[in-house]
Amino acid sequence: MLRLLLSLAFACFAIPALASEIYVTVDISEQKMVVRVDGAEKFVFDVSTGKKGYSTPKGAYGVTRMYRKYHSKKYDGAPMPYSIFFHGGYAIHGTTDLKRLGRIASHGCVRLHPDNARTLFNLVKEIGSGNTHVWVKA
């Protein structure tokens, strides 16, 4: 009987917990980002997305790579702290151009206040990039 109880106890601890899911919705028309974890709204952030001639790609994406410190290879080494890449060279990242948050201003990336970018980056690191879904809508 003791062996059976020990086996059941081990089985309960060996079953992995269900992983949480992060849903990041970028609303281009509102210049807002809503971050949900398992369906519950956690954060709403002002963003800046692509200006005319540099649109932010619309669609559903996963996270392809992440860098705490990154500099643009395309735009003169511009800093892109807490980068979360979701489509080719497009990323969600921090910006120093705080006065334009909430307005269209970028070369296609989704810009956030650096504190918010760090918060999102750490959340994705904690829950997992494979459990993170990015949806960019008009």
PDB file of C-alpha atoms in Angstrom:
ATOM      1  CA  MET A   1       0.000   0.000   0.000  1.00  0.00           C
ATOM      2  CA  LEU A   2       2.823   2.399   0.862  1.00  0.00           C
ATOM      3  CA  ARG A   3       4.436   1.695  -2.511  1.00  0.00           C
ATOM      4  CA  LEU A   4       1.165   2.537  -4.298  1.00  0.00           C
ATOM      5  CA  LEU A   5       0.797   5.821  -2.388  1.00  0.00           C
ATOM      6  CA  LEU A   6       4.392   6.787  -3.139  1.00  0.00           C
ATOM      7  CA  SER A   7       3.864   5.975  -6.827  1.00  0.00           C
ATOM      8  CA  LEU A   8       0.721   8.136  -6.957  1.00  0.00           C
ATOM      9  CA  ALA A   9       2.455  10.999  -5.171  1.00  0.00           C
ATOM     10  CA  PHE A  10       5.390  10.836  -7.592  1.00  0.00           C
ATOM     11  CA  ALA A  11       3.027  10.778 -10.579  1.00  0.00           C
ATOM     12  CA  CYS A  12       1.232  13.903  -9.338  1.00  0.00           C
ATOM     13  CA  PHE A  13       4.505  15.828  -9.028  1.00  0.00           C
ATOM     14  CA  ALA A  14       5.893  14.500 -12.295  1.00  0.00           C
ATOM     15  CA  ILE A  15       2.978  15.815 -14.377  1.00  0.00           C
ATOM     16  CA  PRO A  16       4.003  19.204 -15.724  1.00  0.00           C
ATOM     17  CA  ALA A  17       1.771  22.148 -14.896  1.00  0.00           C
ATOM     18  CA  LEU A  18      -0.137  23.618 -17.794  1.00  0.00           C
ATOM     19  CA  ALA A  19       1.931  26.402 -19.307  1.00  0.00           C
ATOM     20  CA  SER A  20       0.529  29.913 -19.309  1.00  0.00           C
ATOM     21  CA  GLU A  21      -0.034  31.706 -22.603  1.00  0.00           C
ATOM     22  CA  ILE A  22       0.742  35.363 -23.378  1.00  0.00           C
ATOM     23  CA  TYR A  23      -1.355  37.182 -25.953  1.00  0.00           C
ATOM     24  CA  VAL A  24       0.065  40.505 -27.155  1.00  0.00           C
ATOM     25  CA  THR A  25      -2.367  42.552 -29.249  1.00  0.00           C
ATOM     26  CA  VAL A  26      -1.044  45.640 -31.021  1.00  0.00           C
ATOM     27  CA  ASP A  27      -3.827  47.911 -32.256  1.00  0.00           C
ATOM     28  CA  ILE A  28      -2.358  50.202 -34.906  1.00  0.00           C
ATOM     29  CA  SER A  29      -5.435  52.456 -35.104  1.00  0.00           C
ATOM     30  CA  GLU A  30      -5.343  53.065 -31.336  1.00  0.00           C
ATOM     31  CA  GLN A  31      -1.521  52.951 -30.945  1.00  0.00           C
ATOM     32  CA  LYS A  32      -2.052  50.665 -27.946  1.00  0.00           C
ATOM     33  CA  MET A  33      -0.807  47.257 -26.876  1.00  0.00           C
ATOM     34  CA  VAL A  34      -2.833  44.963 -24.649  1.00  0.00           C
ATOM     35  CA  VAL A  35      -1.011  42.111 -22.924  1.00  0.00           C
ATOM     36  CA  ARG A  36      -3.095  39.210 -21.633  1.00  0.00           C
ATOM     37  CA  VAL A  37      -1.924  36.171 -19.701  1.00  0.00           C
ATOM     38  CA  ASP A  38      -4.283  33.205 -19.940  1.00  0.00           C
ATOM     39  CA  GLY A  39      -6.994  35.578 -21.139  1.00  0.00           C
ATOM     40  CA  ALA A  40      -6.702  38.022 -18.229  1.00  0.00           C
ATOM     41  CA  GLU A  41      -5.646  41.557 -19.124  1.00  0.00           C
ATOM     42  CA  LYS A  42      -2.328  42.370 -17.427  1.00  0.00           C
ATOM     43  CA  PHE A  43      -1.061  45.518 -19.148  1.00  0.00           C
ATOM     44  CA  VAL A  44      -2.115  48.237 -21.584  1.00  0.00           C
ATOM     45  CA  PHE A  45       0.782  50.203 -23.079  1.00  0.00           C
ATOM     46  CA  ASP A  46       1.053  53.144 -25.486  1.00  0.00           C
ATOM     47  CA  VAL A  47       3.074  52.211 -28.579  1.00  0.00           C
ATOM     48  CA  SER A  48       4.386  53.770 -31.759  1.00  0.00           C
ATOM     49  CA  THR A  49       4.087  51.780 -34.971  1.00  0.00           C
ATOM     50  CA  GLY A  50       5.180  52.298 -38.576  1.00  0.00           C
ATOM     51  CA  LYS A  51       4.827  55.669 -40.228  1.00  0.00           C
ATOM     52  CA  LYS A  52       3.935  56.165 -43.888  1.00  0.00           C
ATOM     53  CA  GLY A  53       6.282  54.135 -46.059  1.00  0.00           C
ATOM     54  CA  TYR A  54       7.315  51.936 -43.105  1.00  0.00           C
ATOM     55  CA  SER A  55       4.200  50.003 -42.169  1.00  0.00           C
ATOM     56  CA  THR A  56       4.094  47.559 -39.281  1.00  0.00           C
ATOM     57  CA  PRO A  57       3.134  44.127 -40.674  1.00  0.00           C
ATOM     58  CA  LYS A  58      -0.378  43.069 -39.709  1.00  0.00           C
ATOM     59  CA  GLY A  59      -1.113  39.468 -38.795  1.00  0.00           C
ATOM     60  CA  ALA A  60      -0.604  36.773 -36.198  1.00  0.00           C
ATOM     61  CA  TYR A  61       2.953  35.847 -35.226  1.00  0.00           C
ATOM     62  CA  GLY A  62       5.050  33.976 -32.726  1.00  0.00           C
ATOM     63  CA  VAL A  63       8.276  35.140 -31.146  1.00  0.00           C
ATOM     64  CA  THR A  64      11.306  34.306 -33.299  1.00  0.00           C
ATOM     65  CA  ARG A  65      14.124  35.654 -31.107  1.00  0.00           C
ATOM     66  CA  MET A  66      14.799  37.965 -28.178  1.00  0.00           C
ATOM     67  CA  TYR A  67      17.670  40.223 -27.093  1.00  0.00           C
ATOM     68  CA  ARG A  68      17.957  42.264 -23.902  1.00  0.00           C
ATOM     69  CA  LYS A  69      20.380  44.634 -25.699  1.00  0.00           C
ATOM     70  CA  TYR A  70      20.198  45.012 -29.457  1.00  0.00           C
ATOM     71  CA  HIS A  71      21.136  47.658 -32.031  1.00  0.00           C
ATOM     72  CA  SER A  72      19.554  47.994 -35.446  1.00  0.00           C
ATOM     73  CA  LYS A  73      21.666  46.747 -38.302  1.00  0.00           C
ATOM     74  CA  LYS A  74      19.473  48.645 -40.753  1.00  0.00           C
ATOM     75  CA  TYR A  75      19.061  52.029 -39.040  1.00  0.00           C
ATOM     76  CA  ASP A  76      22.521  53.270 -38.022  1.00  0.00           C
ATOM     77  CA  GLY A  77      22.868  51.142 -34.912  1.00  0.00           C
ATOM     78  CA  ALA A  78      19.758  52.626 -33.275  1.00  0.00           C
ATOM     79  CA  PRO A  79      19.249  51.093 -29.827  1.00  0.00           C
ATOM     80  CA  MET A  80      16.436  48.526 -29.547  1.00  0.00           C
ATOM     81  CA  PRO A  81      16.466  47.497 -25.878  1.00  0.00           C
ATOM     82  CA  TYR A  82      14.385  44.487 -24.804  1.00  0.00           C
ATOM     83  CA  SER A  83      13.752  43.384 -28.386  1.00  0.00           C
ATOM     84  CA  ILE A  84      11.171  40.707 -29.045  1.00  0.00           C
ATOM     85  CA  PHE A  85      11.309  39.847 -32.755  1.00  0.00           C
ATOM     86  CA  PHE A  86       8.078  38.559 -34.263  1.00  0.00           C
ATOM     87  CA  HIS A  87       8.471  38.791 -38.063  1.00  0.00           C
ATOM     88  CA  GLY A  88      11.814  39.002 -39.866  1.00  0.00           C
ATOM     89  CA  GLY A  89      13.474  42.223 -38.718  1.00  0.00           C
ATOM     90  CA  TYR A  90      10.325  43.557 -37.018  1.00  0.00           C
ATOM     91  CA  ALA A  91      10.365  43.676 -33.245  1.00  0.00           C
ATOM     92  CA  ILE A  92       8.647  45.006 -30.177  1.00  0.00           C
ATOM     93  CA  HIS A  93      11.269  47.049 -28.307  1.00  0.00           C
ATOM     94  CA  GLY A  94      11.981  50.009 -26.064  1.00  0.00           C
ATOM     95  CA  THR A  95      12.559  53.501 -27.434  1.00  0.00           C
ATOM     96  CA  THR A  96      14.108  56.757 -26.285  1.00  0.00           C
ATOM     97  CA  ASP A  97      11.602  58.750 -28.389  1.00  0.00           C
ATOM     98  CA  LEU A  98       9.074  58.908 -25.552  1.00  0.00           C
ATOM     99  CA  LYS A  99       7.248  62.010 -26.764  1.00  0.00           C
ATOM    100  CA  ARG A 100       5.939  60.128 -29.812  1.00  0.00           C
ATOM    101  CA  LEU A 101       4.548  57.124 -27.951  1.00  0.00           C
ATOM    102  CA  GLY A 102       0.857  56.813 -28.736  1.00  0.00           C
ATOM    103  CA  ARG A 103       1.461  58.120 -32.270  1.00  0.00           C
ATOM    104  CA  ILE A 104       2.641  56.609 -35.542  1.00  0.00           C
ATOM    105  CA  ALA A 105       6.404  57.194 -35.670  1.00  0.00           C
ATOM    106  CA  SER A 106       8.541  54.099 -36.267  1.00  0.00           C
ATOM    107  CA  HIS A 107      10.191  52.384 -39.219  1.00  0.00           C
ATOM    108  CA  GLY A 108       7.802  49.460 -38.720  1.00  0.00           C
ATOM    109  CA  CYS A 109       8.759  48.109 -35.318  1.00  0.00           C
ATOM    110  CA  VAL A 110       6.454  48.392 -32.325  1.00  0.00           C
ATOM    111  CA  ARG A 111       8.057  50.846 -29.894  1.00  0.00           C
ATOM    112  CA  LEU A 112       7.354  50.931 -26.166  1.00  0.00           C
ATOM    113  CA  HIS A 113       8.513  52.940 -23.183  1.00  0.00           C
ATOM    114  CA  PRO A 114      11.727  51.163 -22.045  1.00  0.00           C
ATOM    115  CA  ASP A 115      10.180  50.274 -18.662  1.00  0.00           C
ATOM    116  CA  ASN A 116       7.205  48.666 -20.408  1.00  0.00           C
ATOM    117  CA  ALA A 117       9.485  46.895 -22.884  1.00  0.00           C
ATOM    118  CA  ARG A 118      11.473  45.469 -19.966  1.00  0.00           C
ATOM    119  CA  THR A 119       8.262  44.337 -18.229  1.00  0.00           C
ATOM    120  CA  LEU A 120       7.048  42.572 -21.379  1.00  0.00           C
ATOM    121  CA  PHE A 121      10.477  41.075 -22.108  1.00  0.00           C
ATOM    122  CA  ASN A 122      10.741  39.636 -18.587  1.00  0.00           C
ATOM    123  CA  LEU A 123       7.203  38.242 -18.766  1.00  0.00           C
ATOM    124  CA  VAL A 124       7.967  36.495 -22.070  1.00  0.00           C
ATOM    125  CA  LYS A 125      11.244  35.134 -20.624  1.00  0.00           C
ATOM    126  CA  GLU A 126       9.367  33.811 -17.586  1.00  0.00           C
ATOM    127  CA  ILE A 127       6.443  32.192 -19.412  1.00  0.00           C
ATOM    128  CA  GLY A 128       8.316  31.330 -22.597  1.00  0.00           C
ATOM    129  CA  SER A 129       8.635  32.703 -26.100  1.00  0.00           C
ATOM    130  CA  GLY A 130       6.958  29.569 -27.434  1.00  0.00           C
ATOM    131  CA  ASN A 131       3.899  30.413 -25.334  1.00  0.00           C
ATOM    132  CA  THR A 132       3.707  33.990 -26.621  1.00  0.00           C
ATOM    133  CA  HIS A 133       1.407  35.073 -29.441  1.00  0.00           C
ATOM    134  CA  VAL A 134       1.620  38.482 -31.150  1.00  0.00           C
ATOM    135  CA  TRP A 135      -1.328  39.837 -33.099  1.00  0.00           C
ATOM    136  CA  VAL A 136      -0.963  43.122 -34.986  1.00  0.00           C
ATOM    137  CA  LYS A 137      -4.242  44.560 -36.210  1.00  0.00           C
ATOM    138  CA  ALA A 138      -5.283  47.725 -38.063  1.00  0.00           C
TER     139      ALA A 138
END
